[in-house]
Amino acid sequence: AQSVSQHNHHVILSEAASLELGCNYSYGGTVNLFWYVQYPGQHLQLLLKYFSGDPLVKGIKGFEAEFIKSKFSFNLRKPSVQWSDTAEYFCAVNVYNQGGKLIFGQGTELSVKP
Amino acid sequence: GAVVSQHPSRVICKSGTSVKIECRSLDFQATTMFWYRQFPKQSLMLMATSNEGSKATYEQGVEKDKFLINHASLTLSTLTVTSAHPEDSSFYICSALRTGNTEAFFGQGTRLTVV
């Protein structure tokens, strides 16, 4: 069965620090990859997605992610975090041709200290 | 565009009663909708895939007689938690797949508390 693993359960950073959240998936076929953010008390929002093409994907709010097929990874990065980035971050995988069904990682809680 | 609305956002019910949660795609048609469950500090677990006009497909371990799903139109899917118990207390989230698209859009979730 497909699975998604996020390496960090809770990350604490100071403002202006750089961020990298790891995500690995297990599936040998074609996948679509997503990062979602969930701010406290709010619903999931899409940060960025990768379907095909350039493996370096830029999303909203200065986030980017790089798809490395050989490593089955899709790590999320931001050069300089802000206090407002405090949230839960979820990596998700959609197996191609399984019509929007998402498999989520366990999530990473990011706390940014002002 | 691509707004998905869930109702109610919060509900408290007594043990043994049933609760219906609605998921609507407001500005697009959704042939397929998904229902997820999220426990505190945990990830979203897919419960079932809801297809308009046909029976839902449930994930392994999800009781289909307890979690009734109806997708009667291209803009509405409902999840009914029947004979709710305290262990059913959770955050339920739906997503809708725009017809012909591969990106799903999420509702704001429903916090269910069974007392």
Coordinates of N, CA and C in Angstrom, one line a residue:
Chain A
A1 N 0.8 -1.2 0.0 CA 0.0 0.0 0.0 C 0.9 1.2 0.0
Q2 N 0.3 2.3 -0.6 CA 1.1 3.5 -0.6 C 1.1 4.2 0.8
S3 N 2.2 4.9 1.0 CA 2.3 5.6 2.3 C 3.1 6.8 2.1
V4 N 2.9 7.7 3.0 CA 3.6 9.0 3.0 C 4.2 9.2 4.4
S5 N 5.5 9.6 4.4 CA 6.2 9.7 5.7 C 6.8 11.1 5.8
Q6 N 6.4 11.8 6.9 CA 7.0 13.1 7.2 C 7.9 12.9 8.4
H7 N 9.2 13.4 8.2 CA 10.2 13.0 9.2 C 10.1 13.7 10.5
N8 N 9.6 15.0 10.4 CA 9.6 15.8 11.6 C 8.2 15.9 12.2
H9 N 8.0 15.6 13.4 CA 6.7 15.8 14.0 C 6.5 17.2 14.5
H10 N 7.5 17.8 15.1 CA 7.4 19.2 15.5 C 8.7 19.9 15.3
V11 N 8.6 21.0 14.6 CA 9.8 21.8 14.3 C 9.6 23.2 14.9
I12 N 10.6 23.7 15.7 CA 10.6 25.0 16.3 C 11.7 25.8 15.7
L13 N 11.3 27.0 15.2 CA 12.3 27.9 14.5 C 12.1 29.3 15.0
S14 N 13.2 30.1 14.9 CA 13.1 31.5 15.1 C 12.8 32.2 13.8
E15 N 12.1 33.4 13.9 CA 11.8 34.1 12.7 C 13.1 34.3 11.9
A16 N 13.0 34.3 10.6 CA 14.1 34.5 9.6 C 14.9 33.2 9.4
A17 N 14.7 32.2 10.2 CA 15.4 31.0 9.9 C 14.9 30.3 8.7
S18 N 15.8 29.4 8.1 CA 15.3 28.7 7.0 C 14.6 27.4 7.4
L19 N 13.7 27.0 6.5 CA 12.9 25.8 6.8 C 13.0 24.7 5.8
E20 N 13.1 23.5 6.2 CA 13.0 22.4 5.3 C 12.3 21.3 6.0
L21 N 11.2 20.9 5.4 CA 10.4 19.8 6.0 C 10.4 18.6 5.0
G22 N 10.8 17.4 5.6 CA 11.0 16.3 4.7 C 9.7 15.5 4.5
C23 N 9.6 14.9 3.3 CA 8.4 14.1 2.9 C 8.9 13.0 2.0
N24 N 8.6 11.8 2.3 CA 8.9 10.7 1.4 C 7.7 9.8 1.2
Y25 N 7.6 9.3 0.1 CA 6.4 8.4 -0.2 C 6.9 7.1 -0.7
S26 N 6.0 6.1 -0.6 CA 6.3 4.8 -1.1 C 5.3 4.4 -2.2
Y27 N 5.7 4.5 -3.4 CA 5.0 4.1 -4.6 C 5.8 4.2 -5.8
G28 N 5.9 3.2 -6.6 CA 6.8 3.2 -7.7 C 6.3 3.8 -9.0
G29 N 5.0 4.1 -9.0 CA 4.5 4.6 -10.3 C 4.4 6.1 -10.3
T30 N 3.6 6.6 -11.2 CA 3.4 8.1 -11.3 C 2.5 8.6 -10.2
V31 N 3.0 9.7 -9.6 CA 2.2 10.3 -8.6 C 2.1 11.8 -8.8
N32 N 1.1 12.4 -8.2 CA 1.0 13.8 -8.0 C 1.3 14.1 -6.5
L33 N 1.9 15.2 -6.3 CA 2.4 15.5 -4.9 C 1.9 16.9 -4.5
F34 N 1.6 17.0 -3.2 CA 1.0 18.2 -2.7 C 1.6 18.5 -1.3
W35 N 1.6 19.8 -1.0 CA 1.8 20.2 0.4 C 0.6 21.1 0.8
Y36 N 0.0 20.8 1.9 CA -1.1 21.6 2.4 C -0.7 22.2 3.8
V37 N -1.3 23.3 4.1 CA -1.1 23.9 5.4 C -2.4 24.1 6.1
Q38 N -2.4 23.9 7.4 CA -3.6 24.1 8.2 C -3.2 25.0 9.3
Y39 N -3.7 26.2 9.2 CA -3.5 27.2 10.3 C -4.4 26.9 11.5
P40 N -4.1 27.2 12.7 CA -4.9 26.9 13.8 C -6.4 27.3 13.6
G41 N -7.2 26.3 13.8 CA -8.7 26.6 13.6 C -9.2 26.8 12.2
Q42 N -8.3 26.6 11.2 CA -8.8 26.8 9.9 C -8.7 25.5 9.1
H43 N -9.2 25.6 7.8 CA -9.2 24.4 7.0 C -7.9 24.3 6.2
L44 N -7.8 23.2 5.6 CA -6.6 22.9 4.8 C -6.5 23.8 3.6
Q45 N -5.3 24.3 3.4 CA -5.1 25.2 2.2 C -3.9 24.6 1.4
L46 N -4.1 24.6 0.1 CA -3.0 24.1 -0.8 C -1.8 25.1 -0.8
L47 N -0.7 24.6 -0.5 CA 0.5 25.5 -0.6 C 1.1 25.4 -2.0
L48 N 1.3 24.2 -2.5 CA 1.8 23.9 -3.8 C 1.6 22.5 -4.2
K49 N 1.8 22.2 -5.5 CA 1.5 20.9 -6.0 C 2.5 20.6 -7.2
Y50 N 2.8 19.4 -7.4 CA 3.6 18.9 -8.5 C 2.8 17.8 -9.2
F51 N 2.7 18.1 -10.5 CA 2.1 17.1 -11.4 C 3.1 16.6 -12.4
S52 N 3.8 17.4 -13.0 CA 4.8 17.0 -14.0 C 5.7 18.3 -14.3
G53 N 6.7 18.1 -15.1 CA 7.6 19.2 -15.5 C 8.7 19.5 -14.5
D54 N 9.0 20.8 -14.4 CA 10.0 21.2 -13.5 C 9.9 20.7 -12.1
P55 N 10.9 19.9 -11.6 CA 10.7 19.3 -10.3 C 10.8 20.3 -9.2
L56 N 11.2 21.5 -9.4 CA 11.2 22.6 -8.4 C 10.0 23.4 -8.6
V57 N 9.1 23.3 -7.6 CA 7.8 23.9 -7.6 C 7.7 25.1 -6.7
K58 N 7.2 26.2 -7.2 CA 7.0 27.3 -6.3 C 5.6 27.5 -5.9
G59 N 5.3 27.7 -4.6 CA 3.9 27.9 -4.2 C 3.6 29.2 -3.6
I60 N 2.6 29.3 -2.8 CA 2.2 30.6 -2.2 C 3.1 30.9 -1.0
K61 N 3.1 32.1 -0.6 CA 3.7 32.6 0.6 C 5.2 32.3 0.7
G62 N 5.9 32.2 -0.5 CA 7.3 32.0 -0.5 C 7.8 30.6 -0.3
F63 N 6.9 29.6 -0.3 CA 7.2 28.2 -0.2 C 7.6 27.6 -1.5
E64 N 8.5 26.6 -1.5 CA 8.8 25.9 -2.7 C 9.1 24.4 -2.2
A65 N 9.1 23.5 -3.2 CA 9.3 22.1 -2.9 C 10.0 21.5 -4.1
E66 N 10.8 20.5 -3.8 CA 11.6 19.9 -4.9 C 11.3 18.4 -4.9
F67 N 10.8 17.9 -6.1 CA 10.5 16.5 -6.3 C 11.8 15.8 -6.8
I68 N 12.3 14.9 -6.0 CA 13.4 14.1 -6.4 C 12.9 12.6 -6.6
K69 N 12.7 12.3 -7.8 CA 12.1 11.0 -8.1 C 12.9 9.8 -7.6
S70 N 14.2 9.9 -7.7 CA 15.1 8.8 -7.3 C 15.1 8.6 -5.8
K71 N 14.7 9.6 -5.1 CA 14.7 9.5 -3.6 C 13.2 9.4 -3.1
F72 N 12.3 9.4 -4.0 CA 10.8 9.4 -3.6 C 10.5 10.5 -2.6
S73 N 11.1 11.7 -2.8 CA 11.0 12.7 -1.9 C 10.3 14.0 -2.5
F74 N 9.7 14.8 -1.6 CA 9.1 16.0 -2.0 C 9.2 17.0 -0.8
N75 N 10.4 17.5 -0.6 CA 10.7 18.3 0.6 C 10.2 19.7 0.4
L76 N 9.7 20.3 1.5 CA 9.2 21.7 1.4 C 10.2 22.6 2.0
R77 N 10.4 23.7 1.4 CA 11.4 24.7 1.9 C 10.9 26.1 1.9
K78 N 11.5 26.9 2.8 CA 11.2 28.3 2.7 C 12.5 29.0 3.3
P79 N 13.0 30.0 2.6 CA 14.3 30.5 3.0 C 14.3 31.3 4.3
S80 N 13.1 31.9 4.6 CA 13.1 32.7 5.8 C 11.6 32.7 6.3
V81 N 11.4 32.0 7.5 CA 10.1 31.8 8.0 C 9.7 33.1 8.8
Q82 N 8.3 33.2 8.9 CA 7.8 34.3 9.7 C 6.9 33.7 10.8
W83 N 6.6 34.5 11.8 CA 5.7 34.0 12.9 C 4.4 33.5 12.3
S84 N 3.9 34.1 11.3 CA 2.6 33.8 10.7 C 2.7 32.4 10.0
D85 N 3.8 31.8 9.8 CA 3.9 30.5 9.2 C 3.7 29.4 10.2
T86 N 3.5 29.7 11.5 CA 3.1 28.8 12.5 C 1.8 28.0 12.1
A87 N 1.9 26.7 11.9 CA 0.8 25.9 11.4 C 1.2 24.5 11.4
E88 N 0.3 23.7 10.9 CA 0.5 22.3 10.7 C 0.7 22.1 9.2
Y89 N 1.7 21.3 8.8 CA 2.0 21.1 7.3 C 1.8 19.7 7.0
F90 N 1.1 19.4 5.9 CA 0.8 18.0 5.5 C 1.3 17.8 4.1
C91 N 2.1 16.7 3.9 CA 2.4 16.3 2.6 C 1.4 15.2 2.1
A92 N 1.1 15.3 0.9 CA 0.1 14.3 0.4 C 0.4 13.8 -1.0
V93 N 0.0 12.6 -1.3 CA 0.3 12.0 -2.5 C -1.0 11.5 -3.2
N94 N -1.1 11.7 -4.4 CA -2.2 11.2 -5.2 C -1.7 10.3 -6.3
V95 N -2.1 9.0 -6.2 CA -1.6 8.1 -7.2 C -2.3 8.4 -8.5
Y96 N -1.5 8.5 -9.6 CA -2.0 8.9 -10.9 C -3.1 7.9 -11.3
N97 N -4.2 8.5 -11.8 CA -5.4 7.8 -12.2 C -6.2 7.2 -11.1
Q98 N -5.9 7.6 -9.8 CA -6.8 7.3 -8.7 C -7.6 8.5 -8.3
G99 N -7.8 9.3 -9.3 CA -8.9 10.4 -9.2 C -9.0 11.2 -7.9
G100 N -7.9 11.8 -7.5 CA -8.1 12.8 -6.4 C -8.0 12.2 -5.0
K101 N -7.9 10.9 -4.9 CA -7.8 10.3 -3.6 C -6.4 10.6 -3.0
L102 N -6.3 11.2 -1.9 CA -5.1 11.7 -1.3 C -4.7 10.8 -0.1
I103 N -3.4 10.5 -0.1 CA -2.8 9.8 1.1 C -1.9 10.8 1.8
F104 N -2.2 11.1 3.0 CA -1.5 12.1 3.8 C -0.4 11.6 4.6
G105 N 0.6 12.4 4.8 CA 1.6 12.1 5.8 C 1.0 12.5 7.2
Q106 N 1.8 12.2 8.2 CA 1.3 12.4 9.6 C 1.3 13.9 10.0
G107 N 1.9 14.7 9.2 CA 1.9 16.2 9.5 C 3.1 16.6 10.3
T108 N 3.5 17.8 10.1 CA 4.6 18.4 10.9 C 4.1 19.8 11.5
E109 N 4.2 19.9 12.8 CA 3.8 21.1 13.4 C 5.0 22.1 13.4
L110 N 4.8 23.2 12.8 CA 5.8 24.2 12.8 C 5.5 25.4 13.8
S111 N 6.4 25.6 14.7 CA 6.2 26.8 15.6 C 7.3 27.7 15.3
V112 N 6.9 29.0 15.0 CA 7.9 30.0 14.7 C 7.9 31.0 15.8
K113 N 9.1 31.2 16.5 CA 9.2 32.1 17.6 C 9.4 33.5 17.1
P114 N 8.7 34.5 17.6 CA 8.9 35.9 17.1 C 10.2 36.5 17.6
Chain B
G1 N -12.7 31.0 -7.2 CA -13.5 29.8 -7.5 C -13.1 28.6 -6.7
A2 N -13.7 27.5 -6.9 CA -13.4 26.2 -6.2 C -13.6 26.3 -4.7
V3 N -14.8 26.6 -4.3 CA -15.1 26.7 -2.8 C -15.9 25.5 -2.4
V4 N -15.5 24.9 -1.3 CA -16.2 23.8 -0.8 C -16.7 24.1 0.6
S5 N -17.9 24.0 0.9 CA -18.5 24.4 2.2 C -19.0 23.2 2.9
Q6 N -18.7 23.1 4.2 CA -19.2 22.0 5.0 C -20.1 22.6 6.1
H7 N -21.2 21.9 6.4 CA -22.1 22.3 7.4 C -22.6 21.1 8.2
P8 N -22.7 21.2 9.5 CA -22.2 22.4 10.3 C -20.7 22.4 10.6
S9 N -20.2 23.4 11.1 CA -18.8 23.5 11.4 C -18.5 22.8 12.8
R10 N -19.5 22.9 13.6 CA -19.4 22.2 14.9 C -20.7 21.6 15.3
V11 N -20.7 20.4 15.9 CA -21.9 19.8 16.3 C -21.6 18.9 17.6
I12 N -22.5 19.1 18.5 CA -22.5 18.2 19.7 C -23.7 17.4 19.8
C13 N -23.6 16.1 19.9 CA -24.8 15.3 19.9 C -24.7 14.3 21.1
K14 N -25.8 13.7 21.4 CA -25.9 12.7 22.5 C -25.5 11.4 21.9
S15 N -24.9 10.6 22.8 CA -24.6 9.2 22.4 C -25.8 8.4 21.9
G16 N -25.8 7.8 20.8 CA -26.9 7.0 20.3 C -27.7 7.7 19.2
T17 N -27.5 9.0 19.1 CA -28.2 9.7 18.0 C -27.4 9.7 16.7
S18 N -28.0 10.2 15.7 CA -27.3 10.3 14.4 C -27.1 11.8 14.0
V19 N -26.0 12.0 13.3 CA -25.6 13.3 12.9 C -25.3 13.3 11.4
K20 N -25.9 14.3 10.7 CA -25.6 14.5 9.3 C -24.7 15.6 9.0
I21 N -23.7 15.4 8.2 CA -22.8 16.5 7.8 C -22.9 16.7 6.3
E22 N -23.0 17.9 5.9 CA -23.1 18.2 4.4 C -21.8 18.8 3.9
C23 N -21.5 18.4 2.7 CA -20.4 18.9 1.9 C -20.9 19.4 0.6
R24 N -20.7 20.7 0.3 CA -21.2 21.3 -0.9 C -20.1 21.9 -1.7
S25 N -20.0 21.7 -3.0 CA -19.2 22.4 -3.9 C -20.0 23.6 -4.4
L26 N -19.6 24.8 -4.1 CA -20.4 26.0 -4.3 C -20.3 26.5 -5.7
D27 N -19.2 26.4 -6.4 CA -19.1 27.0 -7.7 C -18.5 26.1 -8.7
F28 N -18.6 24.8 -8.5 CA -18.2 23.8 -9.5 C -19.0 22.5 -9.2
Q29 N -18.9 21.7 -10.2 CA -19.6 20.4 -10.1 C -18.5 19.4 -9.7
A30 N -18.9 18.5 -8.8 CA -17.9 17.5 -8.3 C -18.5 16.1 -8.4
T31 N -18.0 15.4 -9.4 CA -18.4 14.0 -9.6 C -18.0 13.1 -8.4
T32 N -16.9 13.5 -7.8 CA -16.3 12.7 -6.7 C -16.0 13.6 -5.5
M33 N -16.4 13.1 -4.4 CA -16.0 13.8 -3.1 C -15.4 12.8 -2.2
F34 N -14.6 13.3 -1.3 CA -13.9 12.4 -0.4 C -14.2 12.8 1.1
W35 N -14.3 11.8 1.9 CA -14.5 12.1 3.4 C -13.3 11.6 4.1
Y36 N -12.7 12.5 5.0 CA -11.6 12.2 5.8 C -11.9 12.4 7.3
R37 N -11.1 11.8 8.1 CA -11.3 11.9 9.5 C -9.9 12.3 10.1
Q38 N -9.9 13.3 11.0 CA -8.7 13.7 11.6 C -8.8 13.7 13.1
F39 N -8.0 12.9 13.7 CA -7.9 12.9 15.2 C -6.9 14.0 15.6
P40 N -7.1 14.4 16.9 CA -6.2 15.5 17.3 C -4.7 15.2 17.1
K41 N -4.0 16.1 16.6 CA -2.5 16.0 16.4 C -2.2 14.8 15.5
Q42 N -3.1 14.4 14.7 CA -2.8 13.3 13.7 C -3.2 13.7 12.3
S43 N -2.9 12.9 11.4 CA -3.1 13.2 10.0 C -4.5 12.9 9.6
L44 N -4.8 13.2 8.4 CA -6.1 12.9 7.8 C -6.1 11.5 7.3
M45 N -7.2 10.8 7.7 CA -7.3 9.4 7.2 C -8.5 9.4 6.3
L46 N -8.3 8.9 5.1 CA -9.4 8.8 4.1 C -10.4 7.7 4.6
M47 N -11.7 8.1 4.7 CA -12.7 7.2 5.1 C -13.4 6.5 3.9
A48 N -13.8 7.4 2.9 CA -14.5 6.8 1.8 C -14.5 7.8 0.6
T49 N -14.7 7.3 -0.5 CA -14.8 8.0 -1.8 C -16.3 8.0 -2.2
S50 N -16.8 9.2 -2.4 CA -18.2 9.3 -2.7 C -18.4 9.7 -4.2
N51 N -19.1 8.9 -4.9 CA -19.3 9.2 -6.4 C -20.8 9.5 -6.6
E52 N -21.0 10.6 -7.3 CA -22.4 11.0 -7.6 C -23.1 9.9 -8.3
G53 N -24.3 9.5 -7.7 CA -25.2 8.6 -8.3 C -24.8 7.1 -8.1
S54 N -23.8 6.9 -7.3 CA -23.5 5.5 -7.1 C -23.0 5.3 -5.6
K55 N -22.8 4.1 -5.2 CA -22.5 3.8 -3.8 C -21.0 4.3 -3.6
A56 N -20.9 4.6 -2.3 CA -19.5 5.1 -1.9 C -18.6 3.9 -1.8
T57 N -17.3 4.2 -1.9 CA -16.3 3.2 -1.7 C -15.6 3.5 -0.4
Y58 N -15.6 2.5 0.5 CA -15.1 2.7 1.8 C -13.7 2.1 2.0
E59 N -12.9 2.8 2.7 CA -11.5 2.3 3.0 C -11.6 1.2 4.0
Q60 N -10.6 0.4 4.0 CA -10.6 -0.8 4.9 C -10.7 -0.3 6.3
G61 N -11.5 -1.0 7.1 CA -11.7 -0.7 8.5 C -12.8 0.3 8.8
V62 N -13.3 0.9 7.8 CA -14.4 1.9 8.0 C -15.8 1.2 7.9
E63 N -16.6 1.4 8.9 CA -17.9 0.7 8.9 C -18.9 1.4 8.0
K64 N -19.3 0.9 6.9 CA -20.2 1.5 6.0 C -21.6 1.7 6.5
D65 N -22.0 0.8 7.5 CA -23.3 1.0 8.0 C -23.3 2.0 9.1
K66 N -22.2 2.4 9.6 CA -22.1 3.4 10.6 C -21.9 4.8 10.0
F67 N -21.2 4.9 9.0 CA -20.9 6.1 8.3 C -21.5 6.1 6.9
L68 N -22.8 6.5 6.9 CA -23.6 6.5 5.6 C -23.2 7.7 4.8
I69 N -22.9 7.4 3.5 CA -22.6 8.5 2.6 C -23.5 8.5 1.4
N70 N -24.0 9.7 1.1 CA -24.9 9.9 0.0 C -24.4 11.0 -0.9
H71 N -24.4 10.8 -2.2 CA -23.9 11.8 -3.1 C -25.0 11.9 -4.2
A72 N -26.0 12.6 -3.8 CA -27.2 12.6 -4.7 C -27.1 13.6 -5.8
S73 N -26.2 14.6 -5.7 CA -26.1 15.5 -6.8 C -24.7 15.9 -7.1
L74 N -24.4 16.6 -8.1 CA -23.0 16.9 -8.4 C -22.4 18.0 -7.5
T75 N -23.2 18.5 -6.6 CA -22.7 19.5 -5.7 C -22.9 19.2 -4.2
L76 N -23.4 18.0 -3.9 CA -23.7 17.7 -2.5 C -23.4 16.3 -2.2
S77 N -22.6 16.1 -1.1 CA -22.4 14.8 -0.5 C -22.7 14.9 1.0
T78 N -23.3 13.9 1.5 CA -23.6 13.9 3.0 C -23.0 12.7 3.6
L79 N -22.5 13.0 4.9 CA -22.0 11.9 5.7 C -22.9 11.8 6.9
T80 N -23.5 10.7 7.2 CA -24.3 10.5 8.4 C -23.6 9.6 9.3
V81 N -23.3 10.1 10.5 CA -22.8 9.2 11.5 C -23.9 8.6 12.3
T82 N -24.2 7.4 12.2 CA -25.4 6.8 12.8 C -25.0 6.2 14.2
S83 N -25.9 6.3 15.1 CA -25.8 5.8 16.5 C -24.4 6.2 17.0
A84 N -24.2 7.5 17.1 CA -22.9 8.0 17.4 C -22.5 7.6 18.8
H85 N -21.2 7.4 19.0 CA -20.6 7.1 20.3 C -19.4 8.1 20.6
P86 N -19.0 8.2 21.8 CA -18.0 9.2 22.1 C -16.7 8.9 21.3
E87 N -16.4 7.7 20.9 CA -15.2 7.4 20.2 C -15.3 7.9 18.7
D88 N -16.5 8.3 18.3 CA -16.7 8.9 17.0 C -16.4 10.4 17.0
S89 N -16.2 10.9 18.1 CA -15.8 12.3 18.2 C -14.5 12.6 17.5
S90 N -14.5 13.5 16.5 CA -13.4 13.7 15.7 C -13.7 14.9 14.8
F91 N -12.7 15.2 14.0 CA -12.8 16.3 13.0 C -13.0 15.6 11.6
Y92 N -14.1 15.9 11.0 CA -14.4 15.3 9.7 C -14.3 16.3 8.6
I93 N -13.6 16.0 7.6 CA -13.3 16.9 6.5 C -13.6 16.3 5.2
C94 N -14.3 17.1 4.3 CA -14.6 16.6 3.0 C -13.7 17.3 2.0
S95 N -13.5 16.7 0.8 CA -12.9 17.4 -0.3 C -13.7 17.0 -1.5
A96 N -13.7 17.9 -2.5 CA -14.4 17.7 -3.7 C -13.5 17.8 -4.9
L97 N -13.7 16.9 -5.8 CA -12.8 16.8 -7.0 C -13.6 17.4 -8.2
R98 N -13.1 18.5 -8.7 CA -13.8 19.2 -9.8 C -13.8 18.2 -11.0
T99 N -15.0 18.0 -11.6 CA -15.1 17.1 -12.7 C -14.1 17.4 -13.8
G100 N -13.3 16.4 -14.2 CA -12.3 16.5 -15.2 C -10.9 17.1 -14.7
N101 N -10.9 17.3 -13.4 CA -9.7 17.8 -12.8 C -9.1 16.8 -11.8
T102 N -7.8 17.0 -11.5 CA -7.2 16.1 -10.5 C -6.9 16.7 -9.2
E103 N -7.3 18.0 -9.0 CA -7.0 18.6 -7.7 C -8.3 18.7 -6.9
A104 N -8.2 18.2 -5.7 CA -9.4 18.3 -4.8 C -9.3 19.5 -3.9
F105 N -10.5 20.0 -3.6 CA -10.6 21.2 -2.8 C -11.3 20.9 -1.5
F106 N -10.8 21.4 -0.4 CA -11.2 21.0 0.9 C -12.3 21.9 1.5
G107 N -13.2 21.3 2.3 CA -14.1 22.0 3.1 C -13.4 22.4 4.4
Q108 N -14.1 23.2 5.2 CA -13.5 23.7 6.4 C -13.5 22.8 7.6
G109 N -14.2 21.6 7.4 CA -14.2 20.6 8.4 C -15.4 20.8 9.4
T110 N -15.7 19.7 10.0 CA -16.8 19.6 11.0 C -16.3 19.0 12.3
R111 N -16.3 19.7 13.4 CA -15.9 19.1 14.7 C -17.1 18.5 15.3
L112 N -17.1 17.1 15.4 CA -18.1 16.4 16.0 C -17.7 16.0 17.4
T113 N -18.6 16.3 18.4 CA -18.4 15.9 19.8 C -19.6 15.1 20.2
V114 N -19.4 13.8 20.6 CA -20.4 13.0 21.1 C -20.3 12.9 22.6
V115 N -21.4 13.2 23.3 CA -21.4 13.2 24.7 C -22.3 12.2 25.3

